[in-house]
């Protein structure tokens, strides 16, 4: 799995997940449960992951949609 974004912003994650799903790219939001357990204080950000074979297409899609600044370094 390739990590695209790491954030505590639930709205951003929802938007990115919707974009990827609309483009038929499977994604996973990791660390959702630990973030809920820690009481939403922001100590454990959530991670948006895609399959390795989809990473270039997913990154290009998010850059084109204006979310390039949110992407983690390759």
PDB file of C-alpha atoms in Angstrom, residues 3-73:
ATOM      1  CA  UNK A   3       0.387   6.403   1.612  1.00  0.00           C
ATOM      2  CA  UNK A   4      -0.990   9.423  -0.235  1.00  0.00           C
ATOM      3  CA  UNK A   5      -2.085  11.682   2.631  1.00  0.00           C
ATOM      4  CA  UNK A   6      -1.727  11.806   6.423  1.00  0.00           C
ATOM      5  CA  UNK A   7      -4.138  14.187   8.162  1.00  0.00           C
ATOM      6  CA  UNK A   8      -6.601  14.747  10.991  1.00  0.00           C
ATOM      7  CA  UNK A   9      -8.962  16.658   8.670  1.00  0.00           C
ATOM      8  CA  UNK A  10     -12.021  14.408   8.256  1.00  0.00           C
ATOM      9  CA  UNK A  11     -13.576  16.669   5.623  1.00  0.00           C
ATOM     10  CA  UNK A  12     -10.435  16.515   3.491  1.00  0.00           C
ATOM     11  CA  UNK A  13     -10.281  12.732   3.813  1.00  0.00           C
ATOM     12  CA  UNK A  14     -13.915  12.417   2.768  1.00  0.00           C
ATOM     13  CA  UNK A  15     -13.344  14.593  -0.303  1.00  0.00           C
ATOM     14  CA  UNK A  16     -10.232  12.671  -1.340  1.00  0.00           C
ATOM     15  CA  UNK A  17     -11.915   9.318  -0.799  1.00  0.00           C
ATOM     16  CA  UNK A  18     -14.885  10.430  -2.923  1.00  0.00           C
ATOM     17  CA  UNK A  19     -12.576  11.565  -5.749  1.00  0.00           C
ATOM     18  CA  UNK A  20     -10.687   8.285  -5.742  1.00  0.00           C
ATOM     19  CA  UNK A  21     -13.864   6.209  -5.607  1.00  0.00           C
ATOM     20  CA  UNK A  22     -15.373   8.192  -8.499  1.00  0.00           C
ATOM     21  CA  UNK A  23     -12.279   7.317 -10.548  1.00  0.00           C
ATOM     22  CA  UNK A  24     -12.664   3.607  -9.648  1.00  0.00           C
ATOM     23  CA  UNK A  25      -9.529   3.661  -7.494  1.00  0.00           C
ATOM     24  CA  UNK A  26      -9.768   1.613  -4.315  1.00  0.00           C
ATOM     25  CA  UNK A  27      -8.479   3.312  -1.195  1.00  0.00           C
ATOM     26  CA  UNK A  28      -8.240   2.651   2.523  1.00  0.00           C
ATOM     27  CA  UNK A  29      -8.352   5.130   5.371  1.00  0.00           C
ATOM     28  CA  UNK A  30      -6.041   3.631   7.983  1.00  0.00           C
ATOM     29  CA  UNK A  31      -5.873   4.418  11.688  1.00  0.00           C
ATOM     30  CA  UNK A  32      -9.534   5.411  11.982  1.00  0.00           C
ATOM     31  CA  UNK A  33     -10.105   3.314  15.081  1.00  0.00           C
ATOM     32  CA  UNK A  34      -7.054   4.466  17.026  1.00  0.00           C
ATOM     33  CA  UNK A  35      -7.970   8.070  16.245  1.00  0.00           C
ATOM     34  CA  UNK A  36     -11.432   7.476  17.720  1.00  0.00           C
ATOM     35  CA  UNK A  37      -9.985   5.830  20.813  1.00  0.00           C
ATOM     36  CA  UNK A  38      -7.624   8.699  21.552  1.00  0.00           C
ATOM     37  CA  UNK A  39     -10.551  11.089  21.804  1.00  0.00           C
ATOM     38  CA  UNK A  40      -9.983  13.121  18.636  1.00  0.00           C
ATOM     39  CA  UNK A  41      -7.142  15.140  20.198  1.00  0.00           C
ATOM     40  CA  UNK A  42      -5.154  14.803  16.981  1.00  0.00           C
ATOM     41  CA  UNK A  43      -2.285  12.687  18.267  1.00  0.00           C
ATOM     42  CA  UNK A  44      -2.824   9.983  15.637  1.00  0.00           C
ATOM     43  CA  UNK A  45      -3.580  11.242  12.133  1.00  0.00           C
ATOM     44  CA  UNK A  46      -5.432   9.075   9.653  1.00  0.00           C
ATOM     45  CA  UNK A  47      -3.683   7.838   6.518  1.00  0.00           C
ATOM     46  CA  UNK A  48      -5.173   7.571   3.028  1.00  0.00           C
ATOM     47  CA  UNK A  49      -3.689   4.542   1.246  1.00  0.00           C
ATOM     48  CA  UNK A  50      -3.952   3.161  -2.289  1.00  0.00           C
ATOM     49  CA  UNK A  51      -2.509   0.056  -3.915  1.00  0.00           C
ATOM     50  CA  UNK A  52       1.063   0.414  -5.203  1.00  0.00           C
ATOM     51  CA  UNK A  53      -0.074  -0.157  -8.775  1.00  0.00           C
ATOM     52  CA  UNK A  54      -2.577   2.719  -8.489  1.00  0.00           C
ATOM     53  CA  UNK A  55      -0.310   5.297  -6.848  1.00  0.00           C
ATOM     54  CA  UNK A  56       0.699   7.238  -9.978  1.00  0.00           C
ATOM     55  CA  UNK A  57      -2.864   7.500 -11.236  1.00  0.00           C
ATOM     56  CA  UNK A  58      -4.170   8.452  -7.787  1.00  0.00           C
ATOM     57  CA  UNK A  59      -1.492  11.103  -7.259  1.00  0.00           C
ATOM     58  CA  UNK A  60      -2.140  12.589 -10.706  1.00  0.00           C
ATOM     59  CA  UNK A  61      -5.879  12.709 -10.012  1.00  0.00           C
ATOM     60  CA  UNK A  62      -5.434  14.491  -6.677  1.00  0.00           C
ATOM     61  CA  UNK A  63      -2.939  16.975  -8.145  1.00  0.00           C
ATOM     62  CA  UNK A  64      -5.329  17.737 -11.010  1.00  0.00           C
ATOM     63  CA  UNK A  65      -8.137  18.296  -8.481  1.00  0.00           C
ATOM     64  CA  UNK A  66      -6.012  20.830  -6.575  1.00  0.00           C
ATOM     65  CA  UNK A  67      -4.925  18.650  -3.657  1.00  0.00           C
ATOM     66  CA  UNK A  68      -1.245  18.346  -4.608  1.00  0.00           C
ATOM     67  CA  UNK A  69      -0.073  20.209  -1.486  1.00  0.00           C
ATOM     68  CA  UNK A  70      -1.717  17.549   0.697  1.00  0.00           C
ATOM     69  CA  UNK A  71       0.232  14.639  -0.821  1.00  0.00           C
ATOM     70  CA  UNK A  72       3.042  12.956   1.065  1.00  0.00           C
ATOM     71  CA  UNK A  73       6.428  12.680  -0.629  1.00  0.00           C
TER      72      UNK A  73
END
